[in-house]
PDB file of C-alpha atoms in Angstrom:
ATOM      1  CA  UNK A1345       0.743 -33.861  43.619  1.00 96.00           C
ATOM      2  CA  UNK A1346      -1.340 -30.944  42.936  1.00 97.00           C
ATOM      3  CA  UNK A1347      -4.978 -31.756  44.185  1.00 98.00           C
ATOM      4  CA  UNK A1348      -8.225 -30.242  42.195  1.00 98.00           C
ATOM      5  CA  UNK A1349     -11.196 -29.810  43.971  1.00 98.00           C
ATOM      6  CA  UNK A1350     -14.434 -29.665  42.423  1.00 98.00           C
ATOM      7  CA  UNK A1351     -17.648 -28.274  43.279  1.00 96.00           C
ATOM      8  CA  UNK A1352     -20.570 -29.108  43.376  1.00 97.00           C
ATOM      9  CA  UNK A1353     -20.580 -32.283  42.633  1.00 97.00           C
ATOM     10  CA  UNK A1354     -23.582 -32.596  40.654  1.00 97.00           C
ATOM     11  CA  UNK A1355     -26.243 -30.093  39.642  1.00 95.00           C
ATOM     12  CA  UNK A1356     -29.575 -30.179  38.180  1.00 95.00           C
ATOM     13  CA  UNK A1357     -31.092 -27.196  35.955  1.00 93.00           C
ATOM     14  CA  UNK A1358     -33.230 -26.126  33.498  1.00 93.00           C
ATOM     15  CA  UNK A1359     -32.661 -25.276  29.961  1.00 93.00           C
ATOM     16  CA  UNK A1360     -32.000 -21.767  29.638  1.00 95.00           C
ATOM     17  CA  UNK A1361     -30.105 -21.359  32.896  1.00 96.00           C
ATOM     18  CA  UNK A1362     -26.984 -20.313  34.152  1.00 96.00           C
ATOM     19  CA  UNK A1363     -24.635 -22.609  35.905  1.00 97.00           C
ATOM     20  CA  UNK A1364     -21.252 -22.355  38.004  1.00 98.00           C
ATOM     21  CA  UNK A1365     -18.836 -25.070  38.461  1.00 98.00           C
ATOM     22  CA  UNK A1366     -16.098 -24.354  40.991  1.00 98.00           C
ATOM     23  CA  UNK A1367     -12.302 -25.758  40.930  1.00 98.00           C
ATOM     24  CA  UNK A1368      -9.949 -25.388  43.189  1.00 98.00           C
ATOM     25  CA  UNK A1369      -5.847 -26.179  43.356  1.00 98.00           C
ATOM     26  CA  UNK A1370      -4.034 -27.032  46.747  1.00 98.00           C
ATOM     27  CA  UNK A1371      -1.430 -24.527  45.211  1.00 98.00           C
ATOM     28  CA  UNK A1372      -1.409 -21.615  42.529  1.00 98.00           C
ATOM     29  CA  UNK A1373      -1.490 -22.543  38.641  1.00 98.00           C
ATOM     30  CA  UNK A1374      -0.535 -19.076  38.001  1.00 98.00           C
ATOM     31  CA  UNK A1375       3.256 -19.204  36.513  1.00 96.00           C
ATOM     32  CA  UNK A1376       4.824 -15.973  37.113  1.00 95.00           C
ATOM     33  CA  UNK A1377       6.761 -15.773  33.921  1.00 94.00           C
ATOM     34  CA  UNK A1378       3.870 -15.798  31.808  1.00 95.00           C
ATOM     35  CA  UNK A1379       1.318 -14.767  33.565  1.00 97.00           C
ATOM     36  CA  UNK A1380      -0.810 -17.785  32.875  1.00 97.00           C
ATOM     37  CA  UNK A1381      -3.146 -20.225  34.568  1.00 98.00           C
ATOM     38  CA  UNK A1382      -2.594 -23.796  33.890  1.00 98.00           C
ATOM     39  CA  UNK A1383      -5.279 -24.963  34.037  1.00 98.00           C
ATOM     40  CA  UNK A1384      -8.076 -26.634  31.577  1.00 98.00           C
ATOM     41  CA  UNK A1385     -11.698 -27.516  31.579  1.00 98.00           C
ATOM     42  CA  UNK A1386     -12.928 -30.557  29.501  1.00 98.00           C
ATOM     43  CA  UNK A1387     -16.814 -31.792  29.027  1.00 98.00           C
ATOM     44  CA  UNK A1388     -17.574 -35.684  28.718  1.00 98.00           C
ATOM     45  CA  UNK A1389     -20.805 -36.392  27.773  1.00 97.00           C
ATOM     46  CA  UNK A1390     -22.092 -40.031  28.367  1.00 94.00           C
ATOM     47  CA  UNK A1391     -20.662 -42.856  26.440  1.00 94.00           C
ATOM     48  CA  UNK A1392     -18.253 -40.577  24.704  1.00 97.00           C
ATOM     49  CA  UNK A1393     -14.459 -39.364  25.003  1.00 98.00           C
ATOM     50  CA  UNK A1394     -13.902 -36.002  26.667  1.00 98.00           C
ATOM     51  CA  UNK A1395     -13.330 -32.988  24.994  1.00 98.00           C
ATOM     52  CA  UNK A1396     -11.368 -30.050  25.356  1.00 98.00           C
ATOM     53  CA  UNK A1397     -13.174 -26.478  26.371  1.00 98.00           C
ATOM     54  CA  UNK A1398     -11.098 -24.439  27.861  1.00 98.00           C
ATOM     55  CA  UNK A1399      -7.480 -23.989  28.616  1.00 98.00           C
ATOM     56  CA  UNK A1400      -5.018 -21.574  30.014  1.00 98.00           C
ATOM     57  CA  UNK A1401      -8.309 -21.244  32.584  1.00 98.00           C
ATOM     58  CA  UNK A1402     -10.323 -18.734  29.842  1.00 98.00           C
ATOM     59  CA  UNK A1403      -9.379 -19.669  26.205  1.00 98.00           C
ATOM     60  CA  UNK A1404     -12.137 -21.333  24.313  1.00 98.00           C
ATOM     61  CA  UNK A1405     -10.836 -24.122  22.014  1.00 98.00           C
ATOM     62  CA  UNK A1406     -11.891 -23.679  18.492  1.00 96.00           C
ATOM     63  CA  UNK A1407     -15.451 -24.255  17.894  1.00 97.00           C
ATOM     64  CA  UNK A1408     -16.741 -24.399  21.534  1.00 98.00           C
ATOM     65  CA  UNK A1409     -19.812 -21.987  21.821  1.00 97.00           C
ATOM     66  CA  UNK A1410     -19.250 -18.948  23.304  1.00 96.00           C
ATOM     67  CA  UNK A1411     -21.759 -19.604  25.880  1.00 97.00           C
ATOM     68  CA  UNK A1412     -19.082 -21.774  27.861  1.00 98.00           C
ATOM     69  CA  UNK A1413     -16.880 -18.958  30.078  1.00 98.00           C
ATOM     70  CA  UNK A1414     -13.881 -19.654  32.298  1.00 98.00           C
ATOM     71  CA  UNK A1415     -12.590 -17.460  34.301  1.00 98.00           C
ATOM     72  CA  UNK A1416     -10.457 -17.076  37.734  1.00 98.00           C
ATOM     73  CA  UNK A1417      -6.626 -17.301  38.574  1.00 98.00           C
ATOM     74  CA  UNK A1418      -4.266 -18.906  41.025  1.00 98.00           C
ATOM     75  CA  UNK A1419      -6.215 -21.296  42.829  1.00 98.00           C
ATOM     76  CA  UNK A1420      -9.695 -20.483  42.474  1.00 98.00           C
ATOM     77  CA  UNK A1421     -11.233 -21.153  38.992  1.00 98.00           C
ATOM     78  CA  UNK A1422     -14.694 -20.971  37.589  1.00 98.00           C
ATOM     79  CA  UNK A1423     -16.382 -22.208  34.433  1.00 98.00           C
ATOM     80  CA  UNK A1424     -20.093 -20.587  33.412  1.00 98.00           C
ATOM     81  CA  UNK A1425     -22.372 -22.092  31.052  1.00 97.00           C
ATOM     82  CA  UNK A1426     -24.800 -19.300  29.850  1.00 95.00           C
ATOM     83  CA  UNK A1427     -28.120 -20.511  28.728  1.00 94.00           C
ATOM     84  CA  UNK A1428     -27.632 -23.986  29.143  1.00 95.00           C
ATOM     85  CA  UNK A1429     -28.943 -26.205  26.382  1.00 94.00           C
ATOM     86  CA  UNK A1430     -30.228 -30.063  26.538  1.00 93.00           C
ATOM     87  CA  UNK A1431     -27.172 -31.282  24.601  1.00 94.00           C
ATOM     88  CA  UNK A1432     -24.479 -29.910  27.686  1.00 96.00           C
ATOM     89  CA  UNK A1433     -25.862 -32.963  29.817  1.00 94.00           C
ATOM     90  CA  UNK A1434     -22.532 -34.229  30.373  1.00 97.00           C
ATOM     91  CA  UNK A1435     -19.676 -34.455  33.224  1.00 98.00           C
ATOM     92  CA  UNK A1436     -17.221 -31.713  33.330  1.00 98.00           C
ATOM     93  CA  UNK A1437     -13.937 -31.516  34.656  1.00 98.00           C
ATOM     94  CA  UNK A1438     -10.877 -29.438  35.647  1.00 98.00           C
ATOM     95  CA  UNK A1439      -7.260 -30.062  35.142  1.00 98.00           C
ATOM     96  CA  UNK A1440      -3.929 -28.797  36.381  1.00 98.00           C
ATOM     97  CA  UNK A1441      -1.144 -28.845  33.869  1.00 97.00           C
ATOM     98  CA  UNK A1442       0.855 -26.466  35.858  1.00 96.00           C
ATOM     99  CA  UNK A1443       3.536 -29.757  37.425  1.00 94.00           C
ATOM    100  CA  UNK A1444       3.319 -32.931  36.935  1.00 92.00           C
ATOM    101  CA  UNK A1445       1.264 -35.465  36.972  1.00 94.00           C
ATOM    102  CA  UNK A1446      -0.857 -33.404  35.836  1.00 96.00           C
ATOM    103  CA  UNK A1447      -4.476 -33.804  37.650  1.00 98.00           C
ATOM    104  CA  UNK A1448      -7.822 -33.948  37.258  1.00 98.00           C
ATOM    105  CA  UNK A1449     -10.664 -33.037  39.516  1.00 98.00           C
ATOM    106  CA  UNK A1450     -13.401 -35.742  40.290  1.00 98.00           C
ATOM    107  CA  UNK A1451     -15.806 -33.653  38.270  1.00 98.00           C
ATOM    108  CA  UNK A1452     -19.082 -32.278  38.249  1.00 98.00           C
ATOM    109  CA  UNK A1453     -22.389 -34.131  36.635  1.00 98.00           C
ATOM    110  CA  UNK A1454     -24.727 -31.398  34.898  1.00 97.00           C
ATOM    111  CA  UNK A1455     -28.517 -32.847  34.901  1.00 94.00           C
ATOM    112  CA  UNK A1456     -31.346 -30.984  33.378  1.00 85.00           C
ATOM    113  CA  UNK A1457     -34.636 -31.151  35.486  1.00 85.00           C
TER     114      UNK A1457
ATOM    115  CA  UNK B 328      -8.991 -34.048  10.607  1.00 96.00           C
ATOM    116  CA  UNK B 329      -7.408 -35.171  13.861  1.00 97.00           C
ATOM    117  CA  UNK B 330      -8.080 -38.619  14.531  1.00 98.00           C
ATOM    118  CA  UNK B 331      -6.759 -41.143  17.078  1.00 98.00           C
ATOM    119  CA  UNK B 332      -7.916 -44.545  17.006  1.00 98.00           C
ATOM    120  CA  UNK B 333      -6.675 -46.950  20.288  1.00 98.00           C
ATOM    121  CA  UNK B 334      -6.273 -51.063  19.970  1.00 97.00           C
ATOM    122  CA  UNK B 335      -5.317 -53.928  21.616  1.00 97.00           C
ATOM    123  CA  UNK B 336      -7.779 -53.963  24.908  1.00 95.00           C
ATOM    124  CA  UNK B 337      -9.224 -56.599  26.367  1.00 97.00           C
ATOM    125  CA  UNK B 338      -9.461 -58.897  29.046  1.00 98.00           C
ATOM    126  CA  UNK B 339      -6.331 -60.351  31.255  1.00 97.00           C
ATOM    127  CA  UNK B 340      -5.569 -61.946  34.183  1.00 98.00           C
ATOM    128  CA  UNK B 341      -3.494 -60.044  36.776  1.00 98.00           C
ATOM    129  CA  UNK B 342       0.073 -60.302  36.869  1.00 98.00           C
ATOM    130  CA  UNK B 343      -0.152 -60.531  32.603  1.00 98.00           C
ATOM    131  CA  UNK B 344       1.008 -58.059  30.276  1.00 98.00           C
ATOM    132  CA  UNK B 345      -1.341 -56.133  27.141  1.00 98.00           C
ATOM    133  CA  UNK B 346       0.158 -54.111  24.436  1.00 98.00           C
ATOM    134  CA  UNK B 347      -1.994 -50.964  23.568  1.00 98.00           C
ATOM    135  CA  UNK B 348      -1.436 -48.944  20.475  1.00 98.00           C
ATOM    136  CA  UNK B 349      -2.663 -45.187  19.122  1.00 98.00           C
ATOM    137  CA  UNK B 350      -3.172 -44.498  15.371  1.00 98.00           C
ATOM    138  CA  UNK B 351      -2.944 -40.694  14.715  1.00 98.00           C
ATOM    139  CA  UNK B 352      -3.626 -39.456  11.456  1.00 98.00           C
ATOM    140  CA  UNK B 353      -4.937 -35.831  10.720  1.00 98.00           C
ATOM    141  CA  UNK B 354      -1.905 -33.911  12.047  1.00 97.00           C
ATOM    142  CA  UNK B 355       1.961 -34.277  12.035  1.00 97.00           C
ATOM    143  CA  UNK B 356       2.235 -36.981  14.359  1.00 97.00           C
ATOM    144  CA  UNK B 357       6.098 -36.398  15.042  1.00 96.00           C
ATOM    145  CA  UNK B 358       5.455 -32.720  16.397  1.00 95.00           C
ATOM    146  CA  UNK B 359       3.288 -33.172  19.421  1.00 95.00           C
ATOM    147  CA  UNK B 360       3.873 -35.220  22.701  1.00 96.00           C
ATOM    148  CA  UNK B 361       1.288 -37.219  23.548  1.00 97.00           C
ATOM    149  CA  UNK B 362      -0.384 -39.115  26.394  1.00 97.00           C
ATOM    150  CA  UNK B 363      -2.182 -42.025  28.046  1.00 98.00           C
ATOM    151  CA  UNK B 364      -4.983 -40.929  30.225  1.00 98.00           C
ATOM    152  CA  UNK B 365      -7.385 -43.951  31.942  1.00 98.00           C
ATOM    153  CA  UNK B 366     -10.689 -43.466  33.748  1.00 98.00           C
ATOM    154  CA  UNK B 367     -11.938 -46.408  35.899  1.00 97.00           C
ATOM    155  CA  UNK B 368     -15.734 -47.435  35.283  1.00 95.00           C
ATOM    156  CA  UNK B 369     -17.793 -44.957  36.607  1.00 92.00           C
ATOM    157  CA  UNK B 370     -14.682 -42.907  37.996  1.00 95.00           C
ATOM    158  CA  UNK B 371     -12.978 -39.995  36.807  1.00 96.00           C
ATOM    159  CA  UNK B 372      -9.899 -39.094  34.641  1.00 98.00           C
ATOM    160  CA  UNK B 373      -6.248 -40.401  35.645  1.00 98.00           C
ATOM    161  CA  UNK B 374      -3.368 -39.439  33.811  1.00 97.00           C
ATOM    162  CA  UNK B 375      -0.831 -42.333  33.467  1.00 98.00           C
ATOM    163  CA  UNK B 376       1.809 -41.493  30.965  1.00 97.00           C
ATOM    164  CA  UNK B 377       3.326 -39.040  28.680  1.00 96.00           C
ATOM    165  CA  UNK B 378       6.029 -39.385  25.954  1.00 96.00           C
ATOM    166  CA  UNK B 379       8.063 -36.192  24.036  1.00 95.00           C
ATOM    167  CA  UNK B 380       7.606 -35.259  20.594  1.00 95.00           C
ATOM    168  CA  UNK B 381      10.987 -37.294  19.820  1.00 94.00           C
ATOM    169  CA  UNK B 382      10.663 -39.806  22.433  1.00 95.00           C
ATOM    170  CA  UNK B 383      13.609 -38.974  24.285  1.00 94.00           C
ATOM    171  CA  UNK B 384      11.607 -38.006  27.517  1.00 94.00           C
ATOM    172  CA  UNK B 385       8.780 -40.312  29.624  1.00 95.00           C
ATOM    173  CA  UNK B 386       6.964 -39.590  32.366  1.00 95.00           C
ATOM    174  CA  UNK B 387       4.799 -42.191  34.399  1.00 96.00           C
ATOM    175  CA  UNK B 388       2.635 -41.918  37.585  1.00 96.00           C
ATOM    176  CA  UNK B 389       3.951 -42.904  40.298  1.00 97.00           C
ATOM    177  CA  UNK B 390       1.631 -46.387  40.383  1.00 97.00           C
ATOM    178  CA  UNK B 391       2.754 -47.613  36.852  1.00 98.00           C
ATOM    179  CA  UNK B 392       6.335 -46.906  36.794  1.00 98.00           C
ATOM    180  CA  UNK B 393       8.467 -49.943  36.543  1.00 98.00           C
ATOM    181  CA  UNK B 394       5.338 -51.559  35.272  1.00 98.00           C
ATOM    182  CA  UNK B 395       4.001 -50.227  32.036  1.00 98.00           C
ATOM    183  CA  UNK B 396       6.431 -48.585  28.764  1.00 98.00           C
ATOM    184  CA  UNK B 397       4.922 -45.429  26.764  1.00 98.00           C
ATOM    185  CA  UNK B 398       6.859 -45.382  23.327  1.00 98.00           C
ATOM    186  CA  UNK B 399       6.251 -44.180  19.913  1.00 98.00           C
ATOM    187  CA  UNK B 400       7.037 -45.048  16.157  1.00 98.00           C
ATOM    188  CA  UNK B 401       6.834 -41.790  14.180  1.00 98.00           C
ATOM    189  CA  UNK B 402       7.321 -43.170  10.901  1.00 98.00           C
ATOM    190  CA  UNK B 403       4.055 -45.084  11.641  1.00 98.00           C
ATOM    191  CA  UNK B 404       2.326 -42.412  13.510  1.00 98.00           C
ATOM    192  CA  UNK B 405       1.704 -44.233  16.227  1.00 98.00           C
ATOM    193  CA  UNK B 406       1.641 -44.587  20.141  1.00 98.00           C
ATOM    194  CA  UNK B 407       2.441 -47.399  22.298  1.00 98.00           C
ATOM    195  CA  UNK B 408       1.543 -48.906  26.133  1.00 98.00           C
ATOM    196  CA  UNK B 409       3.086 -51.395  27.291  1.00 98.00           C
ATOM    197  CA  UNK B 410       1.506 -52.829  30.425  1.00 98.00           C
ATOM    198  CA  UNK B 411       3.090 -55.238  32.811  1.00 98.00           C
ATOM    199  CA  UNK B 412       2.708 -57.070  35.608  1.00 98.00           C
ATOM    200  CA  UNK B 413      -1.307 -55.594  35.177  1.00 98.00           C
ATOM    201  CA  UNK B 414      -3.212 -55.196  38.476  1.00 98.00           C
ATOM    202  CA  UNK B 415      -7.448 -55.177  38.903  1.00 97.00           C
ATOM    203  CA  UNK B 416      -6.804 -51.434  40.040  1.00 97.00           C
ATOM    204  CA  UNK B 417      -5.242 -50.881  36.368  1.00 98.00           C
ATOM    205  CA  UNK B 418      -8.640 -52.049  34.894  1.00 98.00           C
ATOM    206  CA  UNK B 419      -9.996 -48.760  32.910  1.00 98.00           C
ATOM    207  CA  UNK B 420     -10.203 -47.082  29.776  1.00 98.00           C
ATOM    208  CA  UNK B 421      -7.420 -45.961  28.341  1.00 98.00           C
ATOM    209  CA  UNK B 422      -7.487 -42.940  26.120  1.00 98.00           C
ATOM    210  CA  UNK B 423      -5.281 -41.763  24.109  1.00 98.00           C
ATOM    211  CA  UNK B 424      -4.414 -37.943  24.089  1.00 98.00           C
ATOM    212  CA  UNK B 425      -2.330 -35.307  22.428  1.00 97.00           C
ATOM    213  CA  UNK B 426      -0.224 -32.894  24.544  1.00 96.00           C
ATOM    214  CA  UNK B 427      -0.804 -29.429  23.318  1.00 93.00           C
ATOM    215  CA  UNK B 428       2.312 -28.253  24.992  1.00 87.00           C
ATOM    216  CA  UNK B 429       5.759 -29.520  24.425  1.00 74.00           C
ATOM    217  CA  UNK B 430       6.467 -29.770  28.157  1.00 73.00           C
ATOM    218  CA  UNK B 431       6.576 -32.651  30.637  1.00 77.00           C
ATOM    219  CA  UNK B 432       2.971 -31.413  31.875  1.00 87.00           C
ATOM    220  CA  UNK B 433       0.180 -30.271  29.267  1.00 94.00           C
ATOM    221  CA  UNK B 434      -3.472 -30.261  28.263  1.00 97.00           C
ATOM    222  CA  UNK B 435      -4.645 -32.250  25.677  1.00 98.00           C
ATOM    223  CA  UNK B 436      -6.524 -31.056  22.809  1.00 97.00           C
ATOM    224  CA  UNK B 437      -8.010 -34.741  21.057  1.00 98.00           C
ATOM    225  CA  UNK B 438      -8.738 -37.775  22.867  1.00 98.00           C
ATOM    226  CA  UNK B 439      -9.422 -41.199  21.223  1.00 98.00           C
ATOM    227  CA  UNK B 440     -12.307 -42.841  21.674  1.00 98.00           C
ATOM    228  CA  UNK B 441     -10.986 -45.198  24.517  1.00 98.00           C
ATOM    229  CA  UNK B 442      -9.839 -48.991  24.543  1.00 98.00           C
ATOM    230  CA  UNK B 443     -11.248 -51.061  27.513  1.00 98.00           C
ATOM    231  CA  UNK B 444      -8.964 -52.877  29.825  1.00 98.00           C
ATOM    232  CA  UNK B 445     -10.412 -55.606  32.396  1.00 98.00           C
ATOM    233  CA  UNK B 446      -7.945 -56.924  34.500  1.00 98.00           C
ATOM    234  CA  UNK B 447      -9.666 -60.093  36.270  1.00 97.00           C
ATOM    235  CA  UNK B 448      -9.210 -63.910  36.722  1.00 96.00           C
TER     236      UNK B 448
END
């Protein structure tokens, strides 16, 4: 199985901030046919289902705010929330859908000081 | 709108079986593989399941197979799991996803809103 690494684990910012959340694959989710990652981002905010951001590693889904950014390729991956707001308090995680099972990482908790 | 509503949870004792079902309504149900994805209380997301567009194709993790049965009624719009021979380590919410991809591996563009499984004596 693919394994997804996450970092950090948890994170604490203010409103207004910038914030990096790292994933990383024990093998490249870059298909060489295509030229695409395979790999998603999803946000679960607490006591809810999670939600689909991000997918082929930098493709919003429709109507997720343009402040949420993913970026990277192969094995190293990177999502960026710009001027983080109240309302992203929520867990966020990375998945592989490059073999399967397909895989999550163990995800990352965003707090707001 | 894209809507998929999960049933049938509950508690069980291990070594039981529980029936869960998905009703999708919003988009053409028969056109999209979809999935069962758990998370454990206060533990991440597990993908256990995922069934083709037709039905013709399953895939299980490795820790259900032989155990629990995805399947699907198109004419009804709606998604199955069977669960067998249930273990405490199965006890989770189960979500119910849609594949965005037609493949055997995807992402997975609406969740339900979960259907809680204890597994306890």
């Amino acid at each position: 199985d693919i394994v997804m690494t996450q970092s950090p684990s948890s994170l604490a910012v203010s409103a207004g901030e910038t914030v990096t959340i790292n994933c990383k694959s024990s093998q490249s989710l870059l298909y060489s046919g295509n030229q695409k990652n395979y790999l998603a981002w999803y946000q679960q905010k607490p006591g809810q289902s999670p939600k689909l951001l991000i997918y082929w590693a930098s493709t919003r889904q429709s109507g997720v705010p343009d402040r949420f950014i993913g970026s990277g390729s192969g094995t190293d991956f990177t999502l960026t929330i710009s001027s983080v707001q109240a309302e992203d308090l929520a867990i966020y995680y990375c998945q592989q859908y490059y073999d399967t099972p397909p895989t999550f990482g163990a995800g990352t908790k965003l707090e707001l000081k | 709108e894209v809507q998929l509503v999960e049933s049938g949870g509950g508690l069980v004792q291990p070594g039981r079986s529980m029936k869960l079902s998905c009703a999708a309504s919003g988009f053409t149900f028969s056109n999209y593989g979809m999935a069962w994805v758990r998370q454990a209380p206060t533990k991440g997301l597990e993908w256990v399941a995922t069934i083709s567009y037709d039905g013709s194709s399953t895939y299980y993790r490795d820790s259900v197979k032989g155990r629990f049965t995805i399947s699907r009624d198109n004419a009804k719009s709606t998604l199955y799991l069977q669960m067998n021979s249930l273990r405490s380590e199965d006890t989770a919410t189960y979500y119910c996803t849609r594949g965005r991809l037609g493949y055997y591996s995807s992402y997975f563009d609406y969740w339900g809103q979960g259907v809680m499984v204890t597994v306890s004596s």
